[in-house]
Amino acid sequence: MHPQAPLRKLARFARIYGPGRALFKAAGRLRLRLPTLRLRTQPRDIAVAGCGQFAYATIGYFLQRRFGRRVLGCFDTDARAAATLARGLGVPHQCVDIDALVALPGLRTVYIASNHASHADYAARALAAGLDVYVEKPVAVSLAQLALLEQARRRASGRLFAGYNRPFSGAVRDLRRQLQPDPAAGISLQCFVAGHVLAADHWYRHPAEGTRICGNVGHWLDLFVHMLAWRGTPQRLDVALTWVDDSERDENLSIAIATERGDLCAIMLTARNEPFEGINESIQFQHADVTCKIDDFREMVLWQGVRRERRRYWPKDPGHRDAIAQPFSDELRRDWHEVLDSTLLMLHITDMVRSATRFSTCDLPKARQELERLIASG
Ligand SMILES: NC(=O)c1ccc[n+]([C@@H]2O[C@H](COP(=O)([O-])OP(=O)(O)OC[C@H]3O[C@@H](n4cnc5c(N)ncnc54)[C@H](O)[C@@H]3O)[C@@H](O)[C@H]2O)c1
């Protein structure tokens, strides 16, 4: 690495995310405690399971720096991760497992940002303890896990929110406000994603963690399903995959989807070099009288008839702030059925990648039926 790369990165991130957030991201990597500048008036009623970079630098930042919320307890299978997050965010209780965490007196909400294979189980336990739960993506890495989670959600008094954040981005919300969905017209969406290079032994690649389809691609599948729901969700999604390396079919791949309602989606995940500014997304959309380009959630250009409008988003707004705020805001909640549908589609494509199937149809009503069967038998 170039000796000045960390400083250049800090400066670049300050331009993209603002200086406060850039410093917090660096503090997350170095596990430093930053002085508190904001008066915290909220009760200490939040717990965090999984104390890695996202829990610290994104969930921790928005909860504590932006919403004035305070974390009561945390848990991580790596005691050092838990201890450094506890020190960095000033968290009084460090728990030995998820059951101890969700049993903390005074707790109302749990944020789950651990490994993917643990999300559904942890979320189900927290729901069973009567808590509100925010679970990071993916919400499950198998149909059996999704059934377990959905069963827990239906029985629970608490509410469940997913960390799929793109629908909460400023650009997607501005696009939605501008659009008059046409029930008879198709939706076109294209997402070019320059993702992180993951080491061969990175935990995302462990077979139990659901591949990069669950780890990354789920975001854009979820965005597509969210946009389809604006007009009405189709039933059949024909999926075609191409990849360049048979031994790593979940990256440097393209996914094309067509539906019986005339929709078209193309997602390309490319990871040939490490993006210096982090993951970079170019998104294009067309429906009814609107055509739009979203450049990395920093800028959107929208054409509607004779109108052309350009909006900038600073700090970059991929929707993390509002996704994380879901438990505290009635306005921001998302229909959970969208998350179920997007997870069913994601699991279908995960199976395709695993079995090296290049073409297959995801029949959503059938997939929902199978989920119901598993819930009933669980
Ligand atoms: N929404 C987004 O844009 C976004 C971005 C990045 C990461 N994430 C998600 O956040 C979560 C964490 O990712 P990260 O980037 O912080 O990874 P990370 O590797 O930095 O952190 C993961 C943490 O989980 C801990 N862990 C592993 N297994 C555990 C278990 N069974 N129980 C408790 N803790 C466990 C690890 O020790 C580690 O501290 C993942 O679900 C990831 O997909 C979301």
Coordinates of C-alpha atoms and ligand atoms in Angstrom, one line a residue:
M1 CA 0.0 0.0 0.0
H2 CA 1.2 3.5 -0.7
P3 CA 2.4 5.1 2.6
Q4 CA 0.0 8.0 2.2
A5 CA -3.0 5.9 1.2
P6 CA -4.7 5.9 4.7
L7 CA -4.5 9.8 4.9
R8 CA -5.6 10.2 1.3
K9 CA -8.5 7.8 2.1
L10 CA -9.5 9.9 5.1
A11 CA -9.4 13.1 3.1
R12 CA -11.4 11.4 0.2
F13 CA -14.0 10.0 2.7
A14 CA -14.3 13.4 4.3
R15 CA -15.3 14.9 1.0
I16 CA -17.8 12.0 0.3
Y17 CA -19.3 11.5 3.7
G18 CA -18.4 14.7 5.6
P19 CA -15.5 15.0 8.1
G20 CA -17.4 13.7 11.2
R21 CA -18.5 10.5 9.5
A22 CA -15.0 10.0 7.9
L23 CA -13.4 10.3 11.3
F24 CA -15.9 7.8 12.8
K25 CA -15.1 5.3 10.0
A26 CA -11.4 5.6 10.8
A27 CA -12.1 5.3 14.5
G28 CA -14.1 2.1 13.8
R29 CA -11.1 0.6 12.0
L30 CA -8.7 1.7 14.7
R31 CA -11.2 1.1 17.5
L32 CA -10.6 4.6 19.0
R33 CA -12.9 6.4 21.2
L34 CA -13.9 9.9 19.8
P35 CA -15.0 12.6 22.2
T36 CA -18.7 13.0 22.5
L37 CA -20.0 16.4 21.3
R38 CA -23.7 15.8 21.6
L39 CA -25.8 15.8 24.7
R40 CA -27.5 12.4 24.9
T41 CA -31.0 12.6 26.3
Q42 CA -32.4 9.2 25.2
P43 CA -32.6 6.2 27.5
R44 CA -30.0 3.5 27.2
D45 CA -32.2 0.8 25.7
I46 CA -30.3 -0.5 22.6
A47 CA -28.2 -3.6 22.2
V48 CA -25.8 -4.6 19.3
A49 CA -25.0 -8.2 18.3
G50 CA -21.9 -8.4 16.1
C51 CA -19.4 -5.6 16.9
G52 CA -17.5 -5.3 13.6
Q53 CA -16.9 -2.3 11.3
F54 CA -20.5 -1.9 10.2
A55 CA -21.8 -2.0 13.8
Y56 CA -19.2 0.6 14.9
A57 CA -18.9 3.0 12.0
T58 CA -22.4 3.0 10.6
I59 CA -24.9 1.7 13.2
G60 CA -22.9 3.2 16.1
Y61 CA -22.4 6.5 14.3
F62 CA -26.0 7.1 13.4
L63 CA -27.4 5.9 16.7
Q64 CA -25.1 7.9 18.8
R65 CA -24.0 10.8 16.8
R66 CA -27.1 11.5 14.7
F67 CA -30.0 10.3 16.8
G68 CA -28.6 10.7 20.3
R69 CA -29.5 7.1 21.2
R70 CA -27.4 5.1 23.6
V71 CA -26.2 1.5 23.5
L72 CA -26.7 -0.5 26.7
G73 CA -25.0 -3.8 25.8
C74 CA -23.1 -5.6 23.1
F75 CA -22.1 -9.1 22.1
D76 CA -19.6 -10.6 19.7
T77 CA -18.1 -14.1 19.5
D78 CA -14.8 -12.2 19.3
A79 CA -14.4 -10.8 22.8
R80 CA -11.9 -8.2 21.5
A81 CA -14.4 -6.8 19.0
A82 CA -17.0 -6.5 21.7
A83 CA -14.6 -4.9 24.2
T84 CA -13.3 -2.3 21.7
L85 CA -16.8 -1.4 20.5
A86 CA -17.9 -1.1 24.1
R87 CA -14.9 1.2 24.9
G88 CA -15.3 3.2 21.6
L89 CA -19.1 3.8 22.0
G90 CA -19.1 3.9 25.8
V91 CA -21.3 0.7 26.2
P92 CA -21.6 -0.5 29.8
H93 CA -22.5 -4.2 29.3
Q94 CA -20.6 -6.7 27.3
C95 CA -22.5 -10.0 27.1
V96 CA -21.2 -13.5 26.6
D97 CA -24.0 -14.7 24.2
I98 CA -27.1 -13.5 22.4
D99 CA -29.4 -14.9 25.1
A100 CA -27.6 -12.8 27.8
L101 CA -27.8 -9.8 25.5
V102 CA -31.5 -9.9 24.8
A103 CA -32.2 -10.5 28.5
L104 CA -30.6 -7.2 29.6
P105 CA -33.1 -5.3 31.7
G106 CA -34.4 -2.1 30.1
L107 CA -33.7 -3.2 26.6
R108 CA -36.1 -2.2 23.8
T109 CA -34.3 -2.6 20.5
V110 CA -31.6 -5.0 19.2
Y111 CA -29.4 -4.3 16.1
I112 CA -27.9 -7.4 14.6
A113 CA -24.8 -7.0 12.5
S114 CA -23.0 -10.3 13.0
N115 CA -22.1 -12.9 10.4
H116 CA -24.9 -13.7 7.9
A117 CA -25.6 -17.3 9.0
S118 CA -26.5 -16.0 12.5
H119 CA -28.9 -13.2 11.5
A120 CA -32.2 -15.2 11.4
D121 CA -31.5 -17.1 14.6
Y122 CA -30.5 -14.0 16.6
A123 CA -33.4 -12.0 15.3
A124 CA -35.8 -14.8 16.2
R125 CA -34.4 -14.9 19.7
A126 CA -34.6 -11.2 20.2
L127 CA -38.2 -11.1 18.9
A128 CA -39.1 -14.0 21.3
A129 CA -37.7 -11.8 24.1
G130 CA -40.3 -9.1 23.2
L131 CA -37.9 -6.7 21.6
D132 CA -37.9 -4.6 18.4
V133 CA -35.2 -6.0 16.0
Y134 CA -33.2 -4.4 13.2
V135 CA -31.4 -7.2 11.3
E136 CA -28.7 -6.4 8.8
K137 CA -28.9 -8.0 5.3
P138 CA -29.3 -10.8 4.5
V139 CA -32.2 -11.5 6.9
A140 CA -31.6 -15.3 6.2
V141 CA -29.3 -17.5 4.2
S142 CA -31.7 -20.4 3.7
L143 CA -35.5 -20.9 3.3
A144 CA -35.5 -22.8 6.6
Q145 CA -34.0 -19.8 8.3
L146 CA -36.4 -17.5 6.7
A147 CA -39.3 -19.6 7.9
L148 CA -37.9 -19.6 11.4
L149 CA -37.6 -15.8 11.3
E150 CA -41.0 -15.3 9.8
Q151 CA -42.6 -17.5 12.4
A152 CA -41.0 -15.6 15.2
R153 CA -42.1 -12.3 13.6
R154 CA -45.7 -13.4 13.4
R155 CA -45.7 -14.5 17.0
A156 CA -43.9 -11.4 18.3
S157 CA -45.1 -8.3 20.0
G158 CA -42.0 -6.5 18.8
R159 CA -41.3 -5.3 15.3
L160 CA -38.8 -6.5 12.7
F161 CA -36.8 -4.2 10.4
A162 CA -34.3 -5.1 7.7
G163 CA -31.0 -3.4 7.0
Y164 CA -31.6 -3.3 3.2
N165 CA -30.9 0.4 2.9
R166 CA -31.0 1.4 -0.8
P167 CA -34.8 1.9 -0.8
F168 CA -34.1 4.6 1.9
S169 CA -31.6 6.5 -0.1
G170 CA -32.4 10.1 -0.9
A171 CA -32.2 9.4 -4.7
V172 CA -34.6 6.4 -4.7
R173 CA -37.0 8.3 -2.5
D174 CA -36.9 11.4 -4.7
L175 CA -37.4 9.2 -7.7
R176 CA -40.4 7.5 -6.1
R177 CA -41.9 11.0 -5.3
Q178 CA -41.5 12.0 -8.9
L179 CA -43.0 8.9 -10.5
Q180 CA -46.6 8.1 -11.4
P181 CA -46.4 4.3 -11.6
D182 CA -48.2 2.9 -14.7
P183 CA -49.8 -0.5 -13.9
A184 CA -49.6 -1.6 -17.6
A185 CA -45.9 -0.7 -18.1
G186 CA -42.6 -2.5 -17.4
I187 CA -39.8 -1.2 -15.2
S188 CA -36.2 -1.3 -16.3
L189 CA -33.4 -1.2 -13.8
Q190 CA -29.6 -1.6 -14.3
C191 CA -27.1 -1.7 -11.5
F192 CA -23.3 -1.8 -12.2
V193 CA -21.6 -2.4 -8.9
A194 CA -17.8 -2.2 -8.3
G195 CA -17.6 -4.2 -5.0
H196 CA -14.8 -4.9 -2.6
V197 CA -12.1 -7.5 -3.4
L198 CA -12.6 -10.2 -0.8
A199 CA -9.6 -12.4 0.3
A200 CA -10.0 -16.1 -0.4
D201 CA -10.5 -16.8 3.4
H202 CA -12.9 -13.8 4.0
W203 CA -15.8 -15.0 6.1
Y204 CA -18.4 -13.9 3.4
R205 CA -17.0 -16.9 1.4
H206 CA -17.6 -19.5 4.0
P207 CA -20.1 -22.0 2.6
A208 CA -22.6 -21.5 5.5
E209 CA -22.7 -17.7 4.9
G210 CA -24.7 -17.9 1.7
T211 CA -22.2 -16.7 -1.0
R212 CA -21.8 -13.0 -2.2
I213 CA -25.4 -13.3 -3.6
C214 CA -26.6 -13.2 0.0
G215 CA -23.7 -11.1 1.2
N216 CA -23.8 -8.3 -1.5
V217 CA -26.1 -8.9 -4.5
G218 CA -29.2 -9.1 -2.2
H219 CA -29.0 -5.2 -2.0
W220 CA -29.9 -4.7 -5.7
L221 CA -32.3 -7.6 -5.9
D222 CA -34.1 -5.9 -2.9
L223 CA -34.0 -2.5 -4.7
F224 CA -35.5 -4.1 -7.8
V225 CA -38.3 -5.8 -5.8
H226 CA -38.9 -2.6 -3.9
M227 CA -39.3 -0.7 -7.2
L228 CA -41.5 -3.4 -8.7
A229 CA -43.8 -3.1 -5.6
W230 CA -44.4 0.6 -6.6
R231 CA -46.3 -0.6 -9.6
G232 CA -47.3 -4.1 -8.4
T233 CA -45.1 -7.2 -8.0
P234 CA -45.0 -9.7 -10.8
Q235 CA -45.3 -13.4 -10.2
R236 CA -42.7 -15.0 -12.5
L237 CA -39.1 -13.8 -12.7
D238 CA -36.9 -15.4 -15.4
V239 CA -33.3 -15.3 -14.3
A240 CA -30.2 -15.7 -16.5
L241 CA -26.7 -15.7 -15.0
T242 CA -23.3 -15.4 -16.6
W243 CA -20.0 -15.5 -14.7
V244 CA -16.4 -15.5 -15.8
D245 CA -14.8 -17.9 -13.3
D246 CA -16.4 -21.3 -12.7
S247 CA -14.7 -21.6 -9.4
E248 CA -16.0 -18.2 -8.1
R249 CA -19.5 -17.9 -9.6
D250 CA -20.7 -15.3 -7.1
E251 CA -18.6 -12.3 -8.3
N252 CA -17.7 -10.9 -11.6
L253 CA -21.1 -12.1 -12.6
S254 CA -24.1 -10.6 -14.3
I255 CA -27.7 -11.3 -13.5
A256 CA -30.5 -10.6 -16.0
I257 CA -34.1 -10.8 -14.9
A258 CA -37.3 -10.5 -17.0
T259 CA -40.8 -10.7 -15.7
E260 CA -44.3 -11.5 -17.1
R261 CA -45.2 -7.8 -16.6
G262 CA -42.5 -6.6 -19.0
D263 CA -39.9 -5.7 -16.4
L264 CA -36.2 -6.0 -17.0
C265 CA -33.3 -5.9 -14.5
A266 CA -29.5 -6.3 -15.0
I267 CA -27.1 -6.4 -12.1
M268 CA -23.4 -6.7 -12.6
L269 CA -21.1 -7.3 -9.6
T270 CA -17.5 -6.7 -10.6
A271 CA -14.6 -7.1 -8.1
R272 CA -11.4 -7.0 -10.1
N273 CA -9.7 -4.3 -8.0
E274 CA -10.3 -2.7 -4.7
P275 CA -12.4 0.5 -5.0
F276 CA -10.5 3.2 -3.1
E277 CA -13.6 5.1 -2.2
G278 CA -15.5 1.9 -1.2
I279 CA -18.2 0.2 -3.1
N280 CA -19.4 2.2 -6.2
E281 CA -22.8 1.9 -7.8
S282 CA -24.1 3.2 -11.1
I283 CA -27.9 2.7 -11.3
Q284 CA -30.2 3.5 -14.3
F285 CA -33.9 3.3 -14.2
Q286 CA -36.8 3.7 -16.7
H287 CA -40.5 3.5 -16.2
A288 CA -43.6 5.4 -17.5
D289 CA -42.4 8.9 -18.4
V290 CA -39.3 8.9 -16.2
T291 CA -35.7 8.0 -17.1
C292 CA -33.1 8.4 -14.4
K293 CA -29.4 7.8 -13.6
I294 CA -28.2 7.6 -10.0
D295 CA -24.4 8.0 -9.6
D296 CA -23.2 6.2 -6.5
F297 CA -26.0 7.8 -4.4
R298 CA -24.1 11.1 -4.7
E299 CA -26.0 12.5 -7.7
M300 CA -29.2 11.8 -9.6
V301 CA -30.3 13.1 -13.0
L302 CA -33.9 12.6 -13.8
W303 CA -35.7 13.2 -17.1
Q304 CA -39.5 13.4 -17.3
G305 CA -40.9 14.7 -20.5
V306 CA -39.3 18.0 -21.3
R307 CA -38.0 18.3 -17.7
R308 CA -34.5 17.5 -16.7
E309 CA -33.5 17.7 -13.1
R310 CA -30.2 17.1 -11.4
R311 CA -29.9 16.5 -7.6
R312 CA -26.8 16.1 -5.6
Y313 CA -26.6 14.2 -2.3
W314 CA -24.0 15.3 0.2
P315 CA -23.0 13.5 2.3
K316 CA -23.4 10.4 0.0
D317 CA -26.7 8.9 0.9
P318 CA -27.1 5.2 0.2
G319 CA -29.9 5.2 2.8
H320 CA -28.1 4.0 5.9
R321 CA -29.3 6.8 8.1
D322 CA -33.0 6.3 7.4
A323 CA -32.8 2.4 7.4
I324 CA -31.1 2.5 10.8
A325 CA -33.8 5.0 12.0
Q326 CA -36.7 2.6 11.2
P327 CA -37.3 1.4 14.8
F328 CA -37.7 5.1 15.9
S329 CA -39.8 6.5 13.1
D330 CA -43.4 5.6 11.9
E331 CA -42.7 7.4 8.6
L332 CA -39.8 5.3 7.6
R333 CA -41.2 1.7 7.9
R334 CA -41.2 -0.5 4.9
D335 CA -43.6 -3.3 4.0
W336 CA -42.0 -6.4 5.4
H337 CA -43.5 -8.5 2.5
E338 CA -41.1 -6.7 0.1
V339 CA -38.2 -8.0 2.2
L340 CA -39.7 -11.5 2.2
D341 CA -40.1 -11.4 -1.6
S342 CA -36.6 -10.1 -2.2
T343 CA -35.2 -12.7 0.1
L344 CA -37.0 -15.5 -1.8
L345 CA -35.6 -14.2 -5.0
M346 CA -32.1 -13.9 -3.5
L347 CA -32.3 -17.5 -2.2
H348 CA -33.4 -18.7 -5.6
I349 CA -30.4 -17.0 -7.3
T350 CA -28.1 -18.3 -4.5
D351 CA -29.2 -21.8 -5.4
M352 CA -28.6 -21.1 -9.1
V353 CA -25.0 -20.0 -8.4
R354 CA -24.3 -22.9 -6.1
S355 CA -25.6 -25.4 -8.6
A356 CA -24.1 -23.6 -11.6
T357 CA -27.6 -23.2 -13.2
R358 CA -27.5 -20.5 -15.8
F359 CA -31.2 -20.1 -16.4
S360 CA -34.2 -20.6 -14.1
T361 CA -37.6 -19.1 -13.2
C362 CA -38.4 -17.9 -9.8
D363 CA -42.1 -18.4 -9.3
L364 CA -42.9 -16.1 -6.4
P365 CA -46.3 -17.5 -5.5
K366 CA -44.8 -21.0 -5.3
A367 CA -41.9 -19.8 -3.3
R368 CA -44.2 -18.1 -0.9
Q369 CA -46.3 -21.3 -0.6
E370 CA -43.2 -23.3 0.2
L371 CA -42.3 -20.7 2.9
E372 CA -45.8 -21.1 4.4
R373 CA -45.4 -24.9 4.3
L374 CA -42.2 -24.6 6.3
I375 CA -43.7 -22.1 8.7
A376 CA -46.7 -24.4 9.3
S377 CA -44.4 -27.5 9.8
G378 CA -42.0 -25.6 12.1
Ligands
LIG1 N1 -26.2 -2.4 4.8 C1 -25.0 -2.2 4.3 O1 -24.7 -1.4 3.5 C2 -23.9 -3.0 5.0 C3 -22.5 -2.7 4.7 C4 -21.5 -3.5 5.3 C5 -21.9 -4.6 6.1 N2 -23.2 -4.8 6.3 C6 -23.6 -6.0 7.2 O2 -23.2 -5.8 8.5 C7 -22.8 -7.1 9.1 C8 -21.4 -7.0 9.6 O3 -20.5 -6.7 8.6 P1 -19.1 -6.0 8.8 O4 -18.7 -5.4 7.6 O5 -19.2 -5.2 10.1 O6 -18.2 -7.3 9.1 P2 -17.0 -7.5 10.2 O7 -16.3 -8.7 9.8 O8 -16.3 -6.2 10.3 O9 -17.9 -7.7 11.5 C9 -18.6 -8.9 11.8 C10 -18.5 -9.1 13.3 O10 -19.4 -10.2 13.6 C11 -18.7 -11.0 14.6 N3 -19.3 -12.3 14.6 C12 -19.0 -13.3 13.7 N4 -19.8 -14.4 14.0 C13 -20.6 -14.0 15.0 C14 -21.6 -14.7 15.7 N5 -22.0 -15.9 15.4 N6 -22.2 -14.0 16.8 C15 -21.8 -12.8 17.1 N7 -20.8 -12.1 16.4 C16 -20.2 -12.7 15.4 C17 -17.2 -11.0 14.2 O11 -16.4 -11.4 15.2 C18 -17.1 -9.5 13.8 O12 -16.7 -8.7 14.9 C19 -23.0 -8.1 8.0 O13 -24.3 -8.6 8.1 C20 -22.9 -7.3 6.7 O14 -23.6 -7.9 5.6 C21 -24.2 -4.1 5.8

